[in-house]
Short mmCIF file of C-alpha atoms and ligand atoms in Angstrom, two decimals:
data_model
loop_
_atom_site.label_atom_id
_atom_site.label_comp_id
_atom_site.label_asym_id
_atom_site.label_seq_id
_atom_site.Cartn_x
_atom_site.Cartn_y
_atom_site.Cartn_z
CA MET A 1 136.09 115.74 91.31
CA HIS A 2 133.22 117.74 89.82
CA GLU A 3 131.25 115.93 87.08
CA ILE A 4 132.50 118.44 84.55
CA GLU A 5 136.10 117.87 85.59
CA LYS A 6 135.63 114.13 84.95
CA VAL A 7 134.75 114.97 81.36
CA PHE A 8 137.93 117.01 81.06
CA ALA A 9 139.96 114.19 82.61
CA ASP A 10 138.54 111.75 80.03
CA PHE A 11 139.52 114.14 77.27
CA LEU A 12 143.08 114.20 78.59
CA VAL A 13 143.26 110.39 78.72
CA GLU A 14 142.15 110.29 75.09
CA ARG A 15 144.71 112.93 74.11
CA ARG A 16 147.48 110.86 75.71
CA LYS A 17 146.37 107.72 73.86
CA GLN A 18 146.55 109.59 70.54
CA GLY A 19 150.05 110.97 71.22
CA LEU A 20 148.51 114.46 71.22
CA TYR A 21 148.86 115.33 74.90
CA ARG A 22 150.49 118.71 75.57
CA GLU A 23 152.24 119.88 78.69
CA LEU A 24 154.02 122.95 79.88
CA THR A 25 157.73 122.22 80.17
CA ARG A 26 159.68 124.28 82.70
CA VAL A 27 162.78 125.80 81.19
CA ARG A 28 165.29 128.58 81.78
CA ARG A 29 166.40 130.68 78.85
CA PRO A 30 169.83 132.08 79.69
CA ASP A 31 170.44 133.52 76.21
CA ALA A 32 168.99 133.56 72.70
CA ARG A 33 170.75 130.34 71.66
CA THR A 34 170.19 127.90 74.49
CA LEU A 35 167.66 126.56 76.96
CA GLU A 36 168.22 124.90 80.31
CA GLN A 37 166.06 122.20 81.78
CA SER A 38 166.78 120.43 85.06
CA GLY A 39 170.35 121.70 84.99
CA LYS A 40 171.07 120.50 81.45
CA THR A 41 171.75 122.91 78.58
CA TYR A 42 170.24 122.47 75.12
CA ILE A 43 170.66 124.33 71.85
CA ASN A 44 167.25 125.80 71.19
CA PHE A 45 165.85 125.14 67.72
CA ALA A 46 162.29 125.98 68.66
CA SER A 47 162.47 129.71 69.29
CA ASN A 48 160.96 132.41 67.09
CA ASP A 49 163.52 134.93 68.34
CA SER A 50 165.01 134.84 64.82
CA LEU A 51 167.37 137.76 65.23
CA GLY A 52 168.27 137.01 68.83
CA LEU A 53 166.89 140.42 69.78
CA SER A 54 165.30 139.26 73.03
CA PHE A 55 168.75 139.45 74.61
CA HIS A 56 170.08 142.39 72.63
CA PRO A 57 171.59 144.84 75.14
CA GLU A 58 169.82 147.85 73.61
CA VAL A 59 166.44 146.11 73.61
CA VAL A 60 166.84 145.01 77.21
CA ALA A 61 168.21 148.41 78.28
CA ARG A 62 165.34 150.38 76.73
CA ALA A 63 162.80 148.02 78.31
CA GLN A 64 164.45 148.63 81.70
CA GLU A 65 164.80 152.35 81.11
CA TRP A 66 161.16 152.85 80.12
CA ALA A 67 159.95 150.75 83.05
CA GLY A 68 162.02 152.96 85.35
CA ARG A 69 160.84 156.18 83.73
CA TYR A 70 157.19 155.37 83.06
CA GLY A 71 156.30 152.60 85.53
CA ALA A 72 155.62 148.90 85.32
CA GLY A 73 152.12 149.17 83.86
CA ALA A 74 150.11 151.50 81.61
CA GLY A 75 147.35 151.74 84.19
CA ALA A 76 144.35 151.52 81.87
CA SER A 77 143.18 150.74 78.37
CA ARG A 78 144.35 153.10 75.67
CA LEU A 79 140.95 154.77 75.50
CA VAL A 80 140.91 155.44 79.23
CA THR A 81 144.27 156.80 80.39
CA GLY A 82 146.65 154.17 79.04
CA ASN A 83 147.46 155.84 75.73
CA LEU A 84 150.93 156.90 76.82
CA GLU A 85 152.57 159.30 74.39
CA LEU A 86 155.08 156.51 73.71
CA PHE A 87 152.44 154.81 71.53
CA ALA A 88 152.35 157.65 68.99
CA GLN A 89 156.13 157.56 68.60
CA ILE A 90 156.11 153.79 68.09
CA GLU A 91 153.12 153.78 65.76
CA ASP A 92 154.76 156.42 63.56
CA LYS A 93 157.88 154.25 63.37
CA ILE A 94 155.87 151.13 62.48
CA ALA A 95 153.85 152.89 59.79
CA ALA A 96 157.07 154.20 58.21
CA PHE A 97 158.80 150.82 58.55
CA LYS A 98 155.88 148.96 56.95
CA GLY A 99 155.16 151.65 54.34
CA PHE A 100 151.54 152.15 55.44
CA GLU A 101 149.63 155.31 56.30
CA ALA A 102 149.00 154.27 59.88
CA ALA A 103 149.74 151.68 62.52
CA LEU A 104 148.06 150.55 65.69
CA VAL A 105 149.82 148.69 68.52
CA MET A 106 147.89 145.76 69.95
CA ALA A 107 148.51 143.51 72.96
CA SER A 108 149.57 140.37 71.08
CA GLY A 109 149.31 138.76 67.66
CA PHE A 110 146.73 136.32 68.92
CA GLN A 111 144.68 139.04 70.51
CA ALA A 112 144.98 141.22 67.38
CA ASN A 113 143.60 138.53 65.09
CA ALA A 114 140.99 137.44 67.59
CA SER A 115 139.65 140.96 68.00
CA VAL A 116 140.44 142.87 64.80
CA LEU A 117 138.67 140.33 62.59
CA PRO A 118 135.34 140.61 64.44
CA ALA A 119 135.60 144.39 64.05
CA LEU A 120 136.35 144.15 60.32
CA PHE A 121 133.62 141.58 59.72
CA ASP A 122 130.89 143.39 61.64
CA ARG A 123 127.74 142.78 59.60
CA ASP A 124 125.88 145.71 61.12
CA VAL A 125 128.57 148.08 59.95
CA LEU A 126 129.11 146.38 56.59
CA GLY A 127 125.40 146.07 55.93
CA ALA A 128 125.73 142.35 55.16
CA GLU A 129 127.56 139.28 56.33
CA PRO A 130 130.90 139.34 54.52
CA ILE A 131 132.43 136.39 52.70
CA VAL A 132 135.83 135.53 54.12
CA PHE A 133 138.22 133.50 51.99
CA ALA A 134 140.97 132.06 54.17
CA ASP A 135 143.97 129.89 53.49
CA ARG A 136 143.26 126.64 55.28
CA LEU A 137 146.68 126.68 56.96
CA ASN A 138 146.23 130.11 58.49
CA HIS A 139 147.12 130.50 62.15
CA ALA A 140 144.48 129.47 64.67
CA SER A 141 144.07 133.08 65.79
CA MET A 142 142.64 134.04 62.39
CA HIS A 143 140.22 131.15 62.46
CA ILE A 144 139.24 132.10 66.02
CA GLY A 145 138.76 135.76 65.05
CA SER A 146 136.48 134.72 62.21
CA ALA A 147 134.52 132.38 64.50
CA ALA A 148 134.17 135.19 67.05
CA ALA A 149 132.57 137.26 64.29
CA GLY A 150 130.13 134.41 63.60
CA ILE A 151 131.66 133.87 60.16
CA THR A 152 132.01 130.49 58.49
CA GLN A 153 135.14 130.97 56.43
CA SER A 154 135.33 129.88 52.82
CA ARG A 155 138.67 128.10 53.06
CA PHE A 156 140.92 127.67 50.05
CA LYS A 157 143.56 124.99 49.69
CA HIS A 158 146.92 126.16 50.95
CA ASN A 159 148.44 128.77 48.60
CA ASP A 160 146.20 127.47 45.81
CA ILE A 161 145.25 130.49 43.69
CA PRO A 162 143.09 128.56 41.16
CA HIS A 163 141.09 127.14 44.08
CA LEU A 164 140.72 130.58 45.65
CA GLU A 165 139.64 132.02 42.30
CA SER A 166 137.03 129.33 41.83
CA LEU A 167 135.60 130.12 45.27
CA CYS A 168 135.64 133.85 44.47
CA GLN A 169 133.99 133.17 41.12
CA ARG A 170 131.21 131.20 42.76
CA ALA A 171 130.57 134.02 45.24
CA HIS A 172 131.00 136.80 42.70
CA PHE A 173 127.30 137.46 42.18
CA LYS A 174 126.79 138.09 45.92
CA GLN A 175 126.94 141.81 46.49
CA VAL A 176 128.58 141.59 49.91
CA PRO A 177 131.99 142.68 51.20
CA LYS A 178 134.72 140.09 50.66
CA PHE A 179 137.99 139.51 52.46
CA ILE A 180 141.00 137.32 51.73
CA LEU A 181 143.10 136.20 54.71
CA THR A 182 146.57 134.73 54.49
CA GLU A 183 149.97 134.68 56.15
CA SER A 184 153.05 135.84 54.28
CA VAL A 185 155.20 133.14 55.90
CA PHE A 186 153.29 130.12 57.16
CA SER A 187 154.23 129.48 60.74
CA MET A 188 154.34 125.70 60.68
CA ASP A 189 155.59 125.20 57.12
CA GLY A 190 158.01 128.05 56.52
CA ASP A 191 156.71 128.54 52.99
CA LEU A 192 155.62 131.78 51.38
CA ALA A 193 152.22 132.96 50.18
CA PRO A 194 152.04 134.05 46.51
CA LEU A 195 151.31 137.62 47.56
CA ASP A 196 151.39 139.21 44.09
CA GLN A 197 148.85 136.71 42.81
CA LEU A 198 146.73 137.13 45.92
CA ARG A 199 146.74 140.88 45.29
CA GLU A 200 145.63 140.32 41.70
CA THR A 201 142.85 137.96 42.78
CA ALA A 202 141.74 140.38 45.47
CA ASP A 203 141.61 143.20 42.90
CA MET A 204 139.80 141.06 40.36
CA PHE A 205 137.02 140.25 42.83
CA GLY A 206 137.06 143.47 44.86
CA SER A 207 138.28 141.74 48.02
CA PHE A 208 140.11 143.29 50.95
CA LEU A 209 143.47 141.54 51.43
CA MET A 210 144.68 140.99 54.97
CA VAL A 211 148.08 139.40 55.56
CA ASP A 212 149.54 138.12 58.81
CA GLU A 213 153.26 138.90 58.86
CA ALA A 214 154.03 137.36 62.25
CA HIS A 215 156.92 135.33 60.87
CA ALA A 216 158.13 137.82 58.26
CA THR A 217 158.36 140.99 60.34
CA GLY A 218 161.99 141.82 61.06
CA ILE A 219 163.47 138.82 59.31
CA LEU A 220 162.28 138.99 55.69
CA GLY A 221 161.86 141.64 53.02
CA PRO A 222 163.91 144.78 52.45
CA LYS A 223 165.39 145.91 55.78
CA GLY A 224 163.25 143.28 57.48
CA LYS A 225 160.05 145.18 56.82
CA GLY A 226 158.19 142.03 55.74
CA LEU A 227 156.71 141.05 52.42
CA ALA A 228 153.15 142.31 52.32
CA ASP A 229 153.44 145.94 51.28
CA LYS A 230 150.60 145.45 48.80
CA ALA A 231 148.12 144.18 51.38
CA ASP A 232 145.20 146.35 52.50
CA LEU A 233 145.96 145.51 56.10
CA VAL A 234 148.85 143.75 57.79
CA VAL A 235 148.89 142.24 61.23
CA GLY A 236 152.28 141.43 62.68
CA THR A 237 153.87 140.67 65.99
CA PHE A 238 156.76 141.95 68.03
CA SER A 239 156.99 138.58 69.74
CA LYS A 240 159.10 136.80 67.16
CA ALA A 241 162.01 138.35 65.20
CA MET A 242 161.39 141.66 66.98
CA GLY A 243 162.39 139.94 70.20
CA SER A 244 159.77 140.96 72.75
CA PHE A 245 155.98 141.04 72.80
CA GLY A 246 152.94 142.80 71.41
CA ALA A 247 151.58 143.23 67.92
CA TYR A 248 150.73 145.83 65.34
CA ILE A 249 148.21 146.53 62.64
CA ALA A 250 149.51 148.43 59.59
CA CYS A 251 146.67 149.96 57.62
CA SER A 252 145.10 153.15 56.28
CA ASN A 253 144.16 156.08 58.52
CA VAL A 254 140.48 155.28 58.20
CA VAL A 255 140.91 151.64 59.20
CA LYS A 256 142.97 152.68 62.22
CA GLU A 257 140.30 155.17 63.26
CA TYR A 258 137.62 152.53 62.76
CA LEU A 259 139.51 149.98 64.88
CA VAL A 260 139.97 152.49 67.69
CA ASN A 261 136.20 152.83 67.73
CA LYS A 262 135.27 149.22 67.15
CA CYS A 263 138.00 146.74 68.06
CA ALA A 264 137.17 145.14 71.40
CA GLY A 265 140.77 143.99 71.93
CA LEU A 266 141.90 147.60 71.89
CA ILE A 267 138.96 149.12 73.72
CA TYR A 268 138.62 146.65 76.57
CA ALA A 269 142.24 145.65 77.25
CA THR A 270 144.87 147.42 79.32
CA ALA A 271 147.55 149.01 77.14
CA LEU A 272 150.95 147.32 76.84
CA PRO A 273 153.34 148.22 79.66
CA PRO A 274 156.16 150.73 79.10
CA SER A 275 158.88 148.07 79.40
CA VAL A 276 157.40 146.22 76.41
CA LEU A 277 157.01 149.48 74.49
CA GLY A 278 160.69 150.22 75.18
CA ALA A 279 161.72 146.82 73.80
CA ILE A 280 159.56 147.36 70.70
CA ASP A 281 160.97 150.85 70.17
CA ALA A 282 164.57 149.63 70.37
CA ALA A 283 163.89 146.70 68.02
CA LEU A 284 162.35 149.07 65.48
CA ASP A 285 165.57 151.11 65.58
CA LEU A 286 167.85 148.08 65.24
CA VAL A 287 166.08 145.84 62.73
CA PRO A 288 166.55 147.86 59.52
CA ASP A 289 170.34 147.58 59.92
CA MET A 290 170.41 143.82 60.49
CA ASP A 291 170.82 142.65 56.88
CA GLY A 292 173.92 140.67 57.89
CA GLU A 293 171.99 138.70 60.52
CA ARG A 294 169.07 138.12 58.14
CA ALA A 295 171.40 136.75 55.46
CA ARG A 296 173.11 134.48 57.98
CA VAL A 297 169.83 133.03 59.24
CA ALA A 298 168.75 132.37 55.64
CA ARG A 299 172.09 130.64 54.98
CA LEU A 300 171.82 128.44 58.06
CA ALA A 301 168.30 127.36 57.09
CA GLU A 302 169.36 126.68 53.51
CA THR A 303 172.30 124.54 54.66
CA PHE A 304 170.03 122.59 56.99
CA ARG A 305 167.40 122.03 54.30
CA ALA A 306 169.93 120.80 51.75
CA GLU A 307 171.62 118.45 54.22
CA VAL A 308 168.50 116.85 55.65
CA LYS A 309 166.88 116.46 52.25
CA ALA A 310 170.01 114.58 51.18
CA LEU A 311 169.37 112.27 54.15
CA GLY A 312 165.88 111.54 52.82
CA TYR A 313 163.88 113.83 55.12
CA ARG A 314 161.03 115.91 53.75
CA THR A 315 160.96 119.63 54.51
CA GLY A 316 157.80 120.50 52.59
CA LEU A 317 157.92 123.77 50.68
CA SER A 318 159.95 125.61 53.32
CA ARG A 319 161.95 128.53 51.93
CA THR A 320 162.56 130.50 55.09
CA HIS A 321 164.16 130.26 58.54
CA ILE A 322 161.30 127.91 59.55
CA VAL A 323 161.97 124.36 58.40
CA PRO A 324 159.66 121.47 59.25
CA VAL A 325 160.93 117.91 59.12
CA MET A 326 157.81 115.94 58.30
CA THR A 327 157.10 112.74 60.20
CA ASP A 328 153.34 112.48 59.46
CA ALA A 329 152.70 110.39 62.61
CA ALA A 330 152.64 112.32 65.89
CA GLU A 331 154.53 109.54 67.70
CA LYS A 332 157.37 109.77 65.20
CA ALA A 333 157.67 113.50 65.74
CA LEU A 334 157.83 112.92 69.50
CA ALA A 335 160.44 110.18 69.07
CA LEU A 336 162.62 112.43 66.94
CA CYS A 337 162.38 115.22 69.52
CA GLU A 338 163.40 112.76 72.24
CA ARG A 339 166.43 111.64 70.25
CA LEU A 340 167.44 115.26 69.68
CA LYS A 341 166.95 116.04 73.34
CA ASP A 342 169.16 113.11 74.36
CA ASN A 343 171.82 114.81 72.27
CA GLY A 344 171.43 118.27 73.79
CA LEU A 345 169.20 119.72 71.06
CA TRP A 346 165.81 121.23 71.83
CA SER A 347 162.99 120.99 69.29
CA VAL A 348 159.23 120.77 69.38
CA ALA A 349 156.88 118.26 67.82
CA ILE A 350 154.00 120.00 66.05
CA ARG A 351 150.96 117.77 66.01
CA PRO A 352 147.27 117.98 65.16
CA PRO A 353 145.18 119.98 65.80
CA THR A 354 147.86 122.64 65.27
CA VAL A 355 148.49 121.04 61.86
CA PRO A 356 146.13 118.89 59.75
CA PRO A 357 145.77 115.18 60.61
CA ASN A 358 148.74 112.98 59.63
CA THR A 359 151.04 115.94 59.00
CA ALA A 360 152.92 115.96 62.29
CA ARG A 361 156.40 117.34 62.10
CA VAL A 362 159.33 118.64 64.05
CA ARG A 363 159.56 122.34 63.39
CA PHE A 364 163.04 123.85 63.39
CA ALA A 365 163.43 127.61 63.55
CA PHE A 366 166.86 129.06 62.86
CA THR A 367 168.12 132.24 64.42
CA ALA A 368 171.04 134.62 64.24
CA ALA A 369 172.19 133.20 67.57
CA HIS A 370 172.89 129.77 66.04
CA THR A 371 176.32 128.81 64.74
CA GLU A 372 177.32 126.65 61.79
CA GLY A 373 178.49 124.12 64.39
CA ASP A 374 174.97 123.99 65.87
CA ILE A 375 173.55 123.06 62.47
CA GLU A 376 176.23 120.39 62.03
CA ARG A 377 175.33 118.88 65.40
CA LEU A 378 171.67 118.87 64.45
CA VAL A 379 172.30 117.23 61.09
CA THR A 380 174.54 114.60 62.71
CA VAL A 381 171.76 113.53 65.07
CA LEU A 382 169.23 113.49 62.22
CA ARG A 383 171.61 111.30 60.20
CA GLU A 384 171.91 108.88 63.13
CA HIS A 385 168.13 108.92 63.61
CA ALA A 386 167.49 108.10 59.93
CA ARG A 387 170.03 105.26 60.11
CA LYS A 388 168.36 103.75 63.19
CA GLU A 389 164.84 104.21 61.75
CA ASN A 390 165.81 102.45 58.54
CA ALA A 391 167.80 99.69 60.25
C1 LIG B 1 150.87 133.55 61.99
C2 LIG B 1 150.74 133.91 63.44
N1 LIG B 1 149.86 134.88 63.77
C3 LIG B 1 149.70 135.24 65.06
C4 LIG B 1 150.43 134.65 66.06
C5 LIG B 1 150.21 135.07 67.48
O1 LIG B 1 151.16 136.03 67.81
P1 LIG B 1 151.54 136.30 69.35
O2 LIG B 1 152.44 135.19 69.74
O3 LIG B 1 152.18 137.64 69.32
O4 LIG B 1 150.28 136.28 70.13
C6 LIG B 1 151.38 133.69 65.75
C7 LIG B 1 152.21 133.10 66.82
O5 LIG B 1 152.23 131.95 67.10
C8 LIG B 1 151.53 133.29 64.41
O6 LIG B 1 152.38 132.33 64.07
#
């Protein structure tokens, strides 16, 4: 083993000791509701496929059709020869859907945040290093994008407007560009950002408001268009409720044009393949008419929240289809997942560093593919678990 590999091996031993070791589990996903592992079938409560679109016949058919018609790959980055005319059609649809002047398709949500932020925060272009106020529970990709820009974020307590305002106040005298970064739905908590107040704060201090709508796009807001229509820029993904892969930026024409000229993730990455563009295109056609599915998912999550709270579990401030059951200790989250798995239910323990220390949880994500019976089964196992834990 190379000396450097020994260091990595030690790290892994330490991770195991702390109950924080991660591994890639091999699964089959035969449909939007279940998972199979080693021949056993589980109801999947860990998927972000909130509308079940990943298996929707029209989404799958358009992905197949566009692969057949336009090939398996785009062949180059969008600025070389990969800017297939399909992009313009999709970007027009996204801009209209989101109510923004323009939209730009990116390779993934992670890649969008990791590469759009360095472009937006470029001190040579801005003329000064910007101040970036960021909710401390923002997704890792936003923190990584800021770090890639060489920015030390000014982090405000989660959804805490007075704290944000005090940070803005302190920085007010600095004549430099300012940004506020948040998510509309927090991915590990399922709670909502106070977007109207964030808009007011941004206006009060002349900040540019950027909102990540990864977990709102398709599933929340009128016709599933999300919640952040008052943001200056939205980043969202097609990998969750939209059922496939890829991401978008919704913004003004000038920001789009700037990103085409400055965003490394767009300039130096091969364009998304036609099959993925087909899936995105079909999802954009279907999602506005899925109010029934959205209401059902909200109902399932509400039922679950009410029932598990009655059993004494804590679900934080969740108000959406994402519902954490807090265990605080990582080992407890793992033990709960094991119990659920023994009963045919698949869930995932979310542990530090994904969440702050001592806030481990099991994160449940409800989808239109779940049934009322699935929720009952889940609650039954949680009841049994609580009984055994308290025995
Ligand atoms: C808030 C947030 N932003 C960005 C991402 C990354 O998106 P993608 O999975 O499309 O790379 C995620 C997904 O985990 C997310 O939860």
